[in-house]
Tab-separated table of C-alpha atoms and ligand atoms in Angstrom:
chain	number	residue	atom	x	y	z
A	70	UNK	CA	0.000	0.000	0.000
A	71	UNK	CA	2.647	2.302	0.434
A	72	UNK	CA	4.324	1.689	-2.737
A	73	UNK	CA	1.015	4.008	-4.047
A	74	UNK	CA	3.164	7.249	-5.181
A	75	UNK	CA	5.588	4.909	-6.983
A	76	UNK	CA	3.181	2.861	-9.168
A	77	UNK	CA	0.941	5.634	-10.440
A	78	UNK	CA	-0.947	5.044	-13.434
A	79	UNK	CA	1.306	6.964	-15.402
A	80	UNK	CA	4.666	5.146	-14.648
A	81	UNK	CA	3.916	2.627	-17.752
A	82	UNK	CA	3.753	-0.750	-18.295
A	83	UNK	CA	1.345	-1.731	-15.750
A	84	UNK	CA	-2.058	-1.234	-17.877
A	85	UNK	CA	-0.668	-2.446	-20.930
A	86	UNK	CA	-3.178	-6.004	-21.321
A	87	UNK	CA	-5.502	-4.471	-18.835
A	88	UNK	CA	-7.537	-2.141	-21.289
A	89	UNK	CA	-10.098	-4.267	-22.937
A	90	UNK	CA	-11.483	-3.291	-26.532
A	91	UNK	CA	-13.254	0.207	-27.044
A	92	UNK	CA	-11.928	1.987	-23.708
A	93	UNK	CA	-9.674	4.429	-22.112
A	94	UNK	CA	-8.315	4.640	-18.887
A	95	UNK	CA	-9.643	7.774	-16.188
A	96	UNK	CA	-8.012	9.082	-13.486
A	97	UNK	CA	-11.254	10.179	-11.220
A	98	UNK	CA	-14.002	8.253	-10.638
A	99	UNK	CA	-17.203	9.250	-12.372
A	100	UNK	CA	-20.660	8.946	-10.891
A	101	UNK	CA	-23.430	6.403	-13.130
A	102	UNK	CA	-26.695	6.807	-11.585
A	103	UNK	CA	-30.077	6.684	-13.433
A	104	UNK	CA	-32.174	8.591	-11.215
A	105	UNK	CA	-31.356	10.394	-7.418
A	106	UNK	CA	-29.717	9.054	-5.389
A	107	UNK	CA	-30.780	7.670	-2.709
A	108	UNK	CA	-30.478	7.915	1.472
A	109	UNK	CA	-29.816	5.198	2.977
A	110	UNK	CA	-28.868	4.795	6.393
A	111	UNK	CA	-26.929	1.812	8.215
A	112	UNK	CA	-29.555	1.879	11.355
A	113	UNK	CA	-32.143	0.482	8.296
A	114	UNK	CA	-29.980	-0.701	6.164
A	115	UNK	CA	-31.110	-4.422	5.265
A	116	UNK	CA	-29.905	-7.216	3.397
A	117	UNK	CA	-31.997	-10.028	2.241
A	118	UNK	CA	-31.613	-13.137	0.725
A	119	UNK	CA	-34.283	-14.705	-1.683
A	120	UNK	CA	-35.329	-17.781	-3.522
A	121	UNK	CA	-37.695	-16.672	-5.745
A	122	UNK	CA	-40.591	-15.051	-4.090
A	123	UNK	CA	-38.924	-16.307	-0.680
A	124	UNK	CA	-36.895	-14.773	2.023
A	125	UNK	CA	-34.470	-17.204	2.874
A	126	UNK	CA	-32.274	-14.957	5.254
A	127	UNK	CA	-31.978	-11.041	6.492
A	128	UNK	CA	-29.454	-9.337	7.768
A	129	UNK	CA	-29.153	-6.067	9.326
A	130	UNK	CA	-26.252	-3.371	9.376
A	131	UNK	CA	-24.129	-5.322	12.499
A	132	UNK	CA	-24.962	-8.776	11.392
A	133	UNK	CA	-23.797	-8.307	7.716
A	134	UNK	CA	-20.543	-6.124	9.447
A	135	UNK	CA	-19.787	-9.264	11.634
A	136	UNK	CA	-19.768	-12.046	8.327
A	137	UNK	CA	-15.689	-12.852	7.277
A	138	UNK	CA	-14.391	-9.234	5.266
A	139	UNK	CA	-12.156	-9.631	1.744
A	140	UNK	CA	-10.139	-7.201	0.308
A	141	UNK	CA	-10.246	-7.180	-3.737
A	142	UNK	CA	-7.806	-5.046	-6.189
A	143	UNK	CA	-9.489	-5.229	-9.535
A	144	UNK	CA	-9.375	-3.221	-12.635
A	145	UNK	CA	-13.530	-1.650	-13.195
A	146	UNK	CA	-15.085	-1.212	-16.936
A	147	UNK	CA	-17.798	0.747	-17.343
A	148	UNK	CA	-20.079	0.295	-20.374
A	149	UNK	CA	-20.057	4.328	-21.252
A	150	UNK	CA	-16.171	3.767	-22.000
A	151	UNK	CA	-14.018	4.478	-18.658
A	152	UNK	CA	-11.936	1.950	-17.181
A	153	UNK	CA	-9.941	2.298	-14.299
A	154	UNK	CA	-7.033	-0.054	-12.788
A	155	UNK	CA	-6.041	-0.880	-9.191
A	156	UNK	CA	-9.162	0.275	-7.414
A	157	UNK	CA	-9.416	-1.543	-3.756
A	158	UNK	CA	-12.489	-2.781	-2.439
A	159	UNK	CA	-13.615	-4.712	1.048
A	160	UNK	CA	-16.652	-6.359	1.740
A	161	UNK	CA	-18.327	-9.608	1.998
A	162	UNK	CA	-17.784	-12.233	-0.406
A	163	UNK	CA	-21.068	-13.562	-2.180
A	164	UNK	CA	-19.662	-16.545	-1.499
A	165	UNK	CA	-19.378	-15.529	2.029
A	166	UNK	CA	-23.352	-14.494	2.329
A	167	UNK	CA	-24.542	-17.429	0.728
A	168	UNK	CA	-22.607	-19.691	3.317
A	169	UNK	CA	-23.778	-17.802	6.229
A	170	UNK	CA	-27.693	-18.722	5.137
A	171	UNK	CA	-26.609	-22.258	4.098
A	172	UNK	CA	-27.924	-21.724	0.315
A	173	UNK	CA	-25.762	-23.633	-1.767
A	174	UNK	CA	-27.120	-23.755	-5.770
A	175	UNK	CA	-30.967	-23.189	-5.603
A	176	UNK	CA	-30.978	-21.952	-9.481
A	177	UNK	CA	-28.495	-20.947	-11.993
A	178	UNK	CA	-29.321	-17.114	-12.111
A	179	UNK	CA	-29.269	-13.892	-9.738
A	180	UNK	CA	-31.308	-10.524	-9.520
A	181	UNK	CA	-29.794	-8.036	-7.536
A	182	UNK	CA	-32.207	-5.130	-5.780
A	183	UNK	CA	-31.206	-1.899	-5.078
A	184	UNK	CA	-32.627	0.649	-2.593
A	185	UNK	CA	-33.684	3.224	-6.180
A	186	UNK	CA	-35.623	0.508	-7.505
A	187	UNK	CA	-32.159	-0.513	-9.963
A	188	UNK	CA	-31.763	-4.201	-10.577
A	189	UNK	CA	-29.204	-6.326	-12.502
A	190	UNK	CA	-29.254	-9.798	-13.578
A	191	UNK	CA	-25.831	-11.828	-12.801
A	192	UNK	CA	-25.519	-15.569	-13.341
A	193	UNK	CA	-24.715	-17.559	-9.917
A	194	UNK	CA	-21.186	-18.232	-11.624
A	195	UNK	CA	-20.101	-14.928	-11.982
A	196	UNK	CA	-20.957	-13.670	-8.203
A	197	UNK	CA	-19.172	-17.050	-6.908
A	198	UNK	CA	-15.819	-18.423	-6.536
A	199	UNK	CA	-14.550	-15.050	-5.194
A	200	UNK	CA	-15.612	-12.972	-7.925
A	201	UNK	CA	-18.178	-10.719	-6.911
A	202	UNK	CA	-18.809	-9.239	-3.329
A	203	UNK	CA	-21.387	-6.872	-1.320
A	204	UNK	CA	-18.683	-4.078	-1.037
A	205	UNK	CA	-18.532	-1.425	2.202
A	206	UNK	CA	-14.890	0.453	1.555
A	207	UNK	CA	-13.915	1.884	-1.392
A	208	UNK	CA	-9.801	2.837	-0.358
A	209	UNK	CA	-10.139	1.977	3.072
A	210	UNK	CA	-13.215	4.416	3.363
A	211	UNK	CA	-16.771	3.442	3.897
A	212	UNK	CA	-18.209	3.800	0.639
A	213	UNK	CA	-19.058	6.723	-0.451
A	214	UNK	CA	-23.177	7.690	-1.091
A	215	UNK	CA	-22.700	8.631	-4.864
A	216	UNK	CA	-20.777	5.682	-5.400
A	217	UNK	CA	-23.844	2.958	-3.868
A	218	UNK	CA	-22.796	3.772	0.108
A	219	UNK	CA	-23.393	2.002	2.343
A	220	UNK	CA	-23.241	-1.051	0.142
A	221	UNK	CA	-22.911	-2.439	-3.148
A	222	UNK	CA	-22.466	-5.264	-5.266
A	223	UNK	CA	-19.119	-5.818	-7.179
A	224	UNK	CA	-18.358	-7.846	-10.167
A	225	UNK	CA	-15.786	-6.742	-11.238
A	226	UNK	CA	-15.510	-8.627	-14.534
A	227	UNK	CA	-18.533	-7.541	-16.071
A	228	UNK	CA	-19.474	-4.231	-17.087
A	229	UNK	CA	-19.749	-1.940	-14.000
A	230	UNK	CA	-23.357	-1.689	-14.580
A	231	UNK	CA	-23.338	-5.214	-12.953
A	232	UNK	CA	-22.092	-3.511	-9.734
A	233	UNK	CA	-25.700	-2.535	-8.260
A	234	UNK	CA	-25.065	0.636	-5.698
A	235	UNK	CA	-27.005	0.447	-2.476
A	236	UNK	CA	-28.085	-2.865	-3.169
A	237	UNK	CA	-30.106	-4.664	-0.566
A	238	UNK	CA	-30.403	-7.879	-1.763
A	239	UNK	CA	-30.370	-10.810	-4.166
A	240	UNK	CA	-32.746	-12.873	-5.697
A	241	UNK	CA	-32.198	-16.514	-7.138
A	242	UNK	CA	-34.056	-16.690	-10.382
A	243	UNK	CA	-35.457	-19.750	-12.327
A	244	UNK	CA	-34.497	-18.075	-15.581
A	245	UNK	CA	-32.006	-15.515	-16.430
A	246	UNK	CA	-33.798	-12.309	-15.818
A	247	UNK	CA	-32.436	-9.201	-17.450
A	248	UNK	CA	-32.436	-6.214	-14.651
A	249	UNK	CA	-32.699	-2.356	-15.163
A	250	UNK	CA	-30.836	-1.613	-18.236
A	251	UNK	CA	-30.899	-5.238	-20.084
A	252	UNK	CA	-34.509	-4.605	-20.389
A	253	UNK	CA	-33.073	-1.246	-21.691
A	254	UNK	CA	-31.086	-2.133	-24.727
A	255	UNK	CA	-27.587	-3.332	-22.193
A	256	UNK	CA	-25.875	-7.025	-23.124
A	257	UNK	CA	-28.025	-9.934	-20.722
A	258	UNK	CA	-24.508	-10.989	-19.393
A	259	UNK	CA	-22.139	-7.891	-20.176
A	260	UNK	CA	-18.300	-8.805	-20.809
A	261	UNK	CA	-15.898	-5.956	-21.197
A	262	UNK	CA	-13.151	-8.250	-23.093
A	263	UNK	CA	-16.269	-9.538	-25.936
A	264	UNK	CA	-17.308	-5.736	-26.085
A	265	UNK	CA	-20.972	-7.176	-24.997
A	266	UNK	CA	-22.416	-3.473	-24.346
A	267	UNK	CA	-25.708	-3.296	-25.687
A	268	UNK	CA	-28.331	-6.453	-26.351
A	269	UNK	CA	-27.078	-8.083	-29.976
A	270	UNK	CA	-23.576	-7.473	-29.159
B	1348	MTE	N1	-28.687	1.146	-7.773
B	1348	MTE	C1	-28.022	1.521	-8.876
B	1348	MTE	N2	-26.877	0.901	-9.164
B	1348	MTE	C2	-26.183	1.253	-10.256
B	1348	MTE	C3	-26.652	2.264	-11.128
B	1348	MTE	C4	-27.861	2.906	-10.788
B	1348	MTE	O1	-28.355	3.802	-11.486
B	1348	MTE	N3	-28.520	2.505	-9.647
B	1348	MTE	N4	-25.913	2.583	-12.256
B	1348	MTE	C5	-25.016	1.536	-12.772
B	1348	MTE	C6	-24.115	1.998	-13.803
B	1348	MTE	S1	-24.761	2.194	-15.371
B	1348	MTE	C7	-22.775	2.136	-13.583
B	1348	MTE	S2	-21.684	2.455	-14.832
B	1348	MTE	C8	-22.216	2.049	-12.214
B	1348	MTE	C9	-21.549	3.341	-11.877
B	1348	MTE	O2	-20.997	3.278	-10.588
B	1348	MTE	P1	-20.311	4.583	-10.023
B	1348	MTE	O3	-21.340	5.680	-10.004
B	1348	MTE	O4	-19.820	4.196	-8.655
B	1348	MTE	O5	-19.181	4.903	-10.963
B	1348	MTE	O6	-23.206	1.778	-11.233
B	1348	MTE	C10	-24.205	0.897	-11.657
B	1348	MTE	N5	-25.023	0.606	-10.523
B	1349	MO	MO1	-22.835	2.479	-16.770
């Protein structure tokens, strides 16, 4: 962590492989949101777990705070172009939320809900195996409320619009459900390195 000043994004050499096809690397961190944003505070913060129609598990603020915490460095690709390399996240690993209410592999699909009424579709592979979390720091700081504070998913793999902000919860599916902006004209699955932006991509 302290090596920070030294490996800038402007030494060279470390993005080269890291760009995928169609974007450019930013320095700041813009904002994505469809419509306000919303408050949310931690004291009602909740996090629930569903099979379908069913709740299979909620957790408030201090319960979800108490489940095992990962760090992740990952590079982030969002859909409108930006990319940006190195960004550190810490939260709890889906993995993580689905041991801690005993789910294993109900379906094959995901919905996750956000606290604006946004929703994404991810498949069960993607958020698993250490790939996706529900992230609380962004830099060692609780997450910031433009950027989906106090929590949101991160899969950081897919386009960023996979990342819900405030999300409180996710939903097995039977089928693969497109979310907010796959019913919009945005890939079903969304992978930076196959350029899969919009729906026939
Ligand atoms: N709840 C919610 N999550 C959301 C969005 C949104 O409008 N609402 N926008 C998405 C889009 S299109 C992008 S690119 C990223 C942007 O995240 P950022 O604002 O932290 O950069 O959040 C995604 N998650
Ligand atoms: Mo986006």
């Amino acid at each position: 962590m302290a090596t920070r000043g030294f490996t800038g994004r402007r030494s060279g050499g470390n993005e080269s492989g890291r760009i995928p096809p169609g974007q450019h690397l930013v320095d700041n961190f813009p904002v994505l949101t469809a419509g306000p944003t919303p408050h949310v505070e931690t004291s009602d913060w909740k996090f629930t777990l569903k099979v379908g129609p069913r709740p299979i598990k909620v957790w408030n603020w201090d319960e979800f705070n108490a489940l095992p915490m990962t760090e992740m460095r990952r590079d982030i690709h969002c859909v409108t172009s930006w990319s940006k390399i190195d960004t550190v996240w810490e939260g709890v690993l889906v993995d993580d939320i689905l041991a801690d209410a005993d789910v294993k592999h109900p379906t094959d699909f995901l919905l996750a809900h956000s606290y604006d009424g946004y929703s994404t579709n991810v498949p069960l592979a993607d958020l698993a195996s250490g790939k996706a979390m529900v992230a609380l720091k962004y830099e060692g700081q609780a997450l910031p409320r433009d950027h989906g504070g106090p929590a949101r998913l991160f899969v950081p793999h897919l386009y960023f619009w996979k990342s819900a902000k405030w999300v409180t919860g996710l939903q097995f599916t039977q089928r693969d459900e497109p979310g907010f902006w796959e019913l919009r004209g945005y890939h079903i699955y969304g992978d930076p390195w196959r350029e899969q932006r919009y729906t026939n991509d």
